mmCIF file of C-alpha atoms in Angstrom:
data_model
loop_
_atom_site.group_PDB
_atom_site.id
_atom_site.type_symbol
_atom_site.label_atom_id
_atom_site.label_comp_id
_atom_site.label_asym_id
_atom_site.label_seq_id
_atom_site.Cartn_x
_atom_site.Cartn_y
_atom_site.Cartn_z
ATOM 1 C CA ASP E 160 17.125 8.283 -8.390
ATOM 2 C CA SER E 161 13.866 9.896 -7.366
ATOM 3 C CA GLY E 162 14.449 9.588 -3.509
ATOM 4 C CA VAL E 163 11.568 7.651 -3.202
ATOM 5 C CA THR E 164 12.127 3.895 -2.076
ATOM 6 C CA GLN E 165 9.704 1.093 -2.383
ATOM 7 C CA THR E 166 10.151 -2.550 -0.920
ATOM 8 C CA PRO E 167 9.933 -5.192 -2.029
ATOM 9 C CA LYS E 168 10.819 -5.050 -5.591
ATOM 10 C CA HIS E 169 9.247 -8.176 -6.766
ATOM 11 C CA LEU E 170 6.585 -10.237 -4.861
ATOM 12 C CA ILE E 171 5.221 -13.531 -5.873
ATOM 13 C CA THR E 172 2.014 -14.737 -3.895
ATOM 14 C CA ALA E 173 -0.966 -17.075 -4.533
ATOM 15 C CA THR E 174 -4.570 -16.015 -4.881
ATOM 16 C CA GLY E 175 -6.352 -15.288 -1.745
ATOM 17 C CA GLN E 176 -3.498 -14.267 -0.013
ATOM 18 C CA ARG E 177 -2.688 -10.612 1.474
ATOM 19 C CA VAL E 178 0.435 -8.669 0.795
ATOM 20 C CA THR E 179 1.875 -5.292 2.146
ATOM 21 C CA LEU E 180 3.856 -2.951 -0.108
ATOM 22 C CA ARG E 181 5.841 -0.043 1.544
ATOM 23 C CA CYS E 182 6.968 3.233 0.375
ATOM 24 C CA SER E 183 9.224 5.963 1.818
ATOM 25 C CA PRO E 184 8.807 9.269 0.429
ATOM 26 C CA ARG E 185 11.597 11.772 -0.494
ATOM 27 C CA SER E 186 12.815 13.671 2.555
ATOM 28 C CA GLY E 187 10.542 16.361 3.257
ATOM 29 C CA ASP E 188 7.743 15.400 1.051
ATOM 30 C CA LEU E 189 4.326 15.160 2.964
ATOM 31 C CA SER E 190 2.209 13.618 0.272
ATOM 32 C CA VAL E 191 2.234 10.057 -0.822
ATOM 33 C CA TYR E 192 0.263 8.731 -3.726
ATOM 34 C CA TRP E 193 -0.242 5.049 -4.903
ATOM 35 C CA TYR E 194 -0.581 4.134 -8.544
ATOM 36 C CA GLN E 195 -1.145 0.667 -10.237
ATOM 37 C CA GLN E 196 0.012 -0.359 -13.634
ATOM 38 C CA SER E 197 -1.265 -3.309 -15.336
ATOM 39 C CA LEU E 198 -0.909 -4.185 -19.072
ATOM 40 C CA ASP E 199 -4.572 -3.662 -19.891
ATOM 41 C CA GLN E 200 -5.535 -0.537 -17.646
ATOM 42 C CA GLY E 201 -2.349 1.467 -18.041
ATOM 43 C CA LEU E 202 -1.288 3.739 -15.003
ATOM 44 C CA GLN E 203 -4.182 4.313 -12.541
ATOM 45 C CA PHE E 204 -4.276 6.388 -9.440
ATOM 46 C CA LEU E 205 -5.252 4.587 -6.412
ATOM 47 C CA ILE E 206 -5.118 6.864 -3.408
ATOM 48 C CA GLN E 207 -3.339 9.908 -1.947
ATOM 49 C CA TYR E 208 -2.262 10.557 1.775
ATOM 50 C CA TYR E 209 -0.972 14.034 3.030
ATOM 51 C CA ASN E 210 0.578 14.190 6.420
ATOM 52 C CA GLY E 211 -1.071 11.011 7.763
ATOM 53 C CA GLU E 212 -4.487 11.688 6.286
ATOM 54 C CA GLU E 213 -6.327 10.443 3.231
ATOM 55 C CA ARG E 214 -6.750 13.252 0.703
ATOM 56 C CA ALA E 215 -7.828 11.783 -2.416
ATOM 57 C CA LYS E 216 -9.240 8.248 -3.756
ATOM 58 C CA GLY E 217 -9.134 6.822 -7.317
ATOM 59 C CA ASN E 218 -9.932 3.404 -8.464
ATOM 60 C CA ILE E 219 -8.981 1.537 -5.407
ATOM 61 C CA LEU E 220 -10.963 -1.629 -4.778
ATOM 62 C CA GLU E 221 -12.419 -2.300 -1.344
ATOM 63 C CA ARG E 222 -9.967 -5.159 -0.888
ATOM 64 C CA PHE E 223 -7.279 -2.782 -0.919
ATOM 65 C CA SER E 224 -6.182 -0.294 1.904
ATOM 66 C CA ALA E 225 -3.495 2.253 2.733
ATOM 67 C CA GLN E 226 -2.128 4.154 5.334
ATOM 68 C CA GLN E 227 0.418 6.833 6.172
ATOM 69 C CA PHE E 228 2.457 6.605 9.317
ATOM 70 C CA PRO E 229 3.739 9.470 11.492
ATOM 71 C CA ASP E 230 7.214 9.087 10.150
ATOM 72 C CA LEU E 231 5.483 9.683 6.673
ATOM 73 C CA HIS E 232 6.207 6.247 5.115
ATOM 74 C CA SER E 233 3.030 4.604 3.671
ATOM 75 C CA GLU E 234 2.018 0.857 3.271
ATOM 76 C CA LEU E 235 -0.517 -0.290 0.667
ATOM 77 C CA ASN E 236 -2.284 -3.452 1.817
ATOM 78 C CA LEU E 237 -3.826 -5.719 -0.790
ATOM 79 C CA SER E 238 -5.887 -8.601 0.446
ATOM 80 C CA SER E 239 -7.857 -11.520 -1.038
ATOM 81 C CA LEU E 240 -5.680 -11.186 -3.963
ATOM 82 C CA GLU E 241 -6.915 -12.285 -7.392
ATOM 83 C CA LEU E 242 -4.897 -12.961 -10.837
ATOM 84 C CA GLY E 243 -6.048 -9.567 -11.985
ATOM 85 C CA ASP E 244 -4.179 -7.827 -9.248
ATOM 86 C CA SER E 245 -0.906 -8.653 -10.796
ATOM 87 C CA ALA E 246 0.728 -5.324 -11.793
ATOM 88 C CA LEU E 247 3.334 -3.013 -11.068
ATOM 89 C CA TYR E 248 2.426 -0.747 -7.923
ATOM 90 C CA PHE E 249 4.127 2.707 -7.856
ATOM 91 C CA CYS E 250 4.473 5.117 -5.080
ATOM 92 C CA ALA E 251 4.932 8.759 -5.559
ATOM 93 C CA SER E 252 5.726 11.635 -3.231
ATOM 94 C CA SER E 253 5.486 15.498 -3.399
ATOM 95 C CA VAL E 254 6.244 18.392 -1.253
ATOM 96 C CA GLY E 255 2.503 19.253 -0.581
ATOM 97 C CA LEU E 256 -1.079 19.232 -2.000
ATOM 98 C CA ALA E 257 -0.988 22.138 -4.321
ATOM 99 C CA GLY E 258 -1.291 22.007 -7.851
ATOM 100 C CA ALA E 259 1.992 22.996 -9.518
ATOM 101 C CA ARG E 260 4.206 20.459 -7.738
ATOM 102 C CA GLU E 261 5.642 17.490 -9.524
ATOM 103 C CA GLN E 262 5.421 14.042 -8.129
ATOM 104 C CA PHE E 263 8.353 11.805 -7.788
ATOM 105 C CA PHE E 264 7.949 8.317 -8.253
ATOM 106 C CA GLY E 265 9.673 5.244 -6.742
ATOM 107 C CA PRO E 266 11.026 2.152 -8.782
ATOM 108 C CA GLY E 267 7.889 0.248 -8.244
ATOM 109 C CA THR E 268 6.853 -3.203 -6.774
ATOM 110 C CA ARG E 269 6.099 -6.048 -9.262
ATOM 111 C CA LEU E 270 3.348 -8.281 -7.723
ATOM 112 C CA THR E 271 2.641 -11.515 -9.346
ATOM 113 C CA VAL E 272 -0.320 -13.332 -8.310
ATOM 114 C CA LEU E 273 -0.278 -17.051 -9.344
ATOM 115 C CA ASP F 1396 -10.801 9.901 -18.838
ATOM 116 C CA ALA F 1397 -7.517 11.581 -19.847
ATOM 117 C CA LYS F 1398 -8.009 15.297 -20.974
ATOM 118 C CA THR F 1399 -5.228 15.089 -23.634
ATOM 119 C CA THR F 1400 -4.749 13.574 -26.991
ATOM 120 C CA GLN F 1401 -1.307 12.290 -28.268
ATOM 121 C CA PRO F 1402 -0.072 10.494 -31.050
ATOM 122 C CA THR F 1403 0.511 6.679 -30.224
ATOM 123 C CA SER F 1404 3.979 6.372 -31.479
ATOM 124 C CA MET F 1405 6.860 8.569 -32.913
ATOM 125 C CA ASP F 1406 10.307 7.964 -34.130
ATOM 126 C CA CYS F 1407 13.272 10.267 -33.959
ATOM 127 C CA ALA F 1408 16.813 10.146 -35.210
ATOM 128 C CA GLU F 1409 19.482 10.227 -32.501
ATOM 129 C CA GLY F 1410 20.864 13.745 -32.256
ATOM 130 C CA ARG F 1411 17.938 15.361 -33.810
ATOM 131 C CA ALA F 1412 15.154 17.350 -31.831
ATOM 132 C CA ALA F 1413 12.195 15.282 -30.757
ATOM 133 C CA ASN F 1414 8.941 17.340 -30.871
ATOM 134 C CA LEU F 1415 6.188 15.599 -29.145
ATOM 135 C CA PRO F 1416 2.541 17.235 -29.668
ATOM 136 C CA CYS F 1417 -0.157 17.158 -27.098
ATOM 137 C CA ASN F 1418 -3.847 18.413 -27.881
ATOM 138 C CA HIS F 1419 -5.717 19.763 -24.649
ATOM 139 C CA SER F 1420 -8.693 21.689 -26.332
ATOM 140 C CA THR F 1421 -10.769 21.472 -22.997
ATOM 141 C CA ILE F 1422 -8.112 22.844 -20.540
ATOM 142 C CA SER F 1423 -9.393 25.089 -17.833
ATOM 143 C CA GLY F 1424 -7.724 28.233 -16.921
ATOM 144 C CA ASN F 1425 -6.175 26.928 -13.704
ATOM 145 C CA GLU F 1426 -4.915 23.812 -15.047
ATOM 146 C CA TYR F 1427 -1.324 23.202 -15.856
ATOM 147 C CA VAL F 1428 0.292 20.975 -18.519
ATOM 148 C CA TYR F 1429 2.488 18.289 -17.196
ATOM 149 C CA TRP F 1430 5.006 16.004 -19.044
ATOM 150 C CA TYR F 1431 6.367 12.785 -17.665
ATOM 151 C CA ARG F 1432 7.916 9.941 -19.205
ATOM 152 C CA GLN F 1433 8.410 6.131 -18.339
ATOM 153 C CA ILE F 1434 11.390 4.284 -19.587
ATOM 154 C CA HIS F 1435 10.465 0.538 -19.947
ATOM 155 C CA SER F 1436 8.853 -0.602 -16.526
ATOM 156 C CA GLN F 1437 10.664 2.228 -14.254
ATOM 157 C CA GLY F 1438 8.685 4.549 -12.222
ATOM 158 C CA PRO F 1439 7.406 7.754 -14.227
ATOM 159 C CA GLN F 1440 9.859 10.691 -14.293
ATOM 160 C CA TYR F 1441 8.849 14.358 -14.311
ATOM 161 C CA ILE F 1442 10.044 16.391 -17.292
ATOM 162 C CA ILE F 1443 8.556 19.774 -16.995
ATOM 163 C CA HIS F 1444 5.164 21.580 -16.563
ATOM 164 C CA GLY F 1445 3.661 25.014 -17.425
ATOM 165 C CA LEU F 1446 0.686 27.002 -17.105
ATOM 166 C CA LYS F 1447 0.720 29.537 -20.180
ATOM 167 C CA ASN F 1448 4.190 30.679 -20.774
ATOM 168 C CA ASN F 1449 6.845 28.413 -22.384
ATOM 169 C CA GLU F 1450 9.322 26.784 -19.948
ATOM 170 C CA THR F 1451 12.649 25.182 -20.373
ATOM 171 C CA ASN F 1452 14.862 23.230 -18.051
ATOM 172 C CA GLU F 1453 17.868 20.932 -18.440
ATOM 173 C CA MET F 1454 15.745 18.100 -19.730
ATOM 174 C CA ALA F 1455 13.341 19.915 -22.407
ATOM 175 C CA SER F 1456 11.404 22.777 -23.486
ATOM 176 C CA LEU F 1457 7.483 23.061 -23.255
ATOM 177 C CA ILE F 1458 6.013 25.313 -25.844
ATOM 178 C CA ILE F 1459 2.087 26.104 -25.101
ATOM 179 C CA THR F 1460 0.242 27.879 -27.666
ATOM 180 C CA GLU F 1461 -1.414 31.083 -26.975
ATOM 181 C CA ASP F 1462 -5.018 29.536 -26.657
ATOM 182 C CA ARG F 1463 -3.534 26.760 -24.493
ATOM 183 C CA LYS F 1464 -5.304 24.193 -26.460
ATOM 184 C CA SER F 1465 -2.069 22.396 -27.316
ATOM 185 C CA SER F 1466 1.414 22.088 -26.286
ATOM 186 C CA THR F 1467 4.794 20.410 -27.868
ATOM 187 C CA LEU F 1468 7.375 18.892 -25.605
ATOM 188 C CA ILE F 1469 10.967 19.291 -27.223
ATOM 189 C CA LEU F 1470 13.917 17.136 -26.488
ATOM 190 C CA PRO F 1471 16.656 19.241 -28.160
ATOM 191 C CA HIS F 1472 18.954 16.548 -28.802
ATOM 192 C CA ALA F 1473 17.396 13.022 -28.569
ATOM 193 C CA THR F 1474 19.442 10.320 -27.424
ATOM 194 C CA LEU F 1475 18.842 6.483 -27.329
ATOM 195 C CA ARG F 1476 18.203 6.955 -23.649
ATOM 196 C CA ASP F 1477 15.301 9.022 -24.404
ATOM 197 C CA THR F 1478 13.346 6.176 -25.806
ATOM 198 C CA ALA F 1479 10.380 6.014 -23.474
ATOM 199 C CA VAL F 1480 6.604 6.564 -23.231
ATOM 200 C CA TYR F 1481 5.817 10.133 -22.784
ATOM 201 C CA TYR F 1482 2.611 11.428 -20.905
ATOM 202 C CA CYS F 1483 0.970 14.790 -21.275
ATOM 203 C CA ILE F 1484 -1.134 15.350 -18.518
ATOM 204 C CA VAL F 1485 -3.594 18.415 -17.542
ATOM 205 C CA LYS F 1486 -3.866 18.924 -13.975
ATOM 206 C CA GLY F 1487 -5.303 21.546 -11.652
ATOM 207 C CA GLY F 1488 -5.400 22.021 -8.056
ATOM 208 C CA ASN F 1489 -5.044 19.152 -5.745
ATOM 209 C CA THR F 1490 -6.289 16.674 -8.377
ATOM 210 C CA PRO F 1491 -4.298 13.580 -9.085
ATOM 211 C CA LEU F 1492 -2.189 12.811 -12.226
ATOM 212 C CA VAL F 1493 -4.557 10.994 -14.623
ATOM 213 C CA PHE F 1494 -2.218 9.114 -17.019
ATOM 214 C CA GLY F 1495 -3.507 8.538 -20.730
ATOM 215 C CA LYS F 1496 -1.852 6.083 -23.035
ATOM 216 C CA GLY F 1497 1.003 8.406 -23.938
ATOM 217 C CA THR F 1498 3.236 8.616 -26.993
ATOM 218 C CA ARG F 1499 5.863 5.727 -27.493
ATOM 219 C CA LEU F 1500 9.062 7.599 -28.657
ATOM 220 C CA SER F 1501 11.623 5.534 -30.248
ATOM 221 C CA VAL F 1502 15.047 7.008 -30.818
ATOM 222 C CA ILE F 1503 16.807 5.504 -33.687
ATOM 223 C CA ALA F 1504 20.575 5.343 -34.038
#
């Protein structure tokens, strides 16, 4: 158990819909990262937040957005969903920003878009 | 693009040491070598990281060559539960983790 929690575990929805994925980082961790893992793209970094502020952006679509709240939990919002958005979405957390810090990953949310 | 090159797959007999190689010939002086693994569809799990010295923890050992252009992750006594995809990642500063395709390790009874 990494200490990072994600809800829901599974999500099935239809194209065009909007969903929200939630992540609670490990106690004391200020950084939250979101990753997408699809069969054809592998594990891809989406976005990072540190203490409520966006710090780095990866291959995140404009239809996707995220935020980190004062209690440090984070939400990833996916809108106008397409079939290709079906994937595993992982959240990770780390103590801070600096380089030599490991990230701890949650169990993921499996999103299926029908 | 990932800055590392790893074999696509490897097999290892249960109880033997698993040695997973990684080439990172373009590594910069301030970049660390990280190893993560992913068991089936679970969240990736941190294993170990190092800068230039060899490192050991309860899970594995990391051997980095003197020129830092390659490294080897060693699982000293592989078990069936070590079957996973192993990712070697080079990362510096505040940059995010960039996962490549990794090495699929199969531990065989």
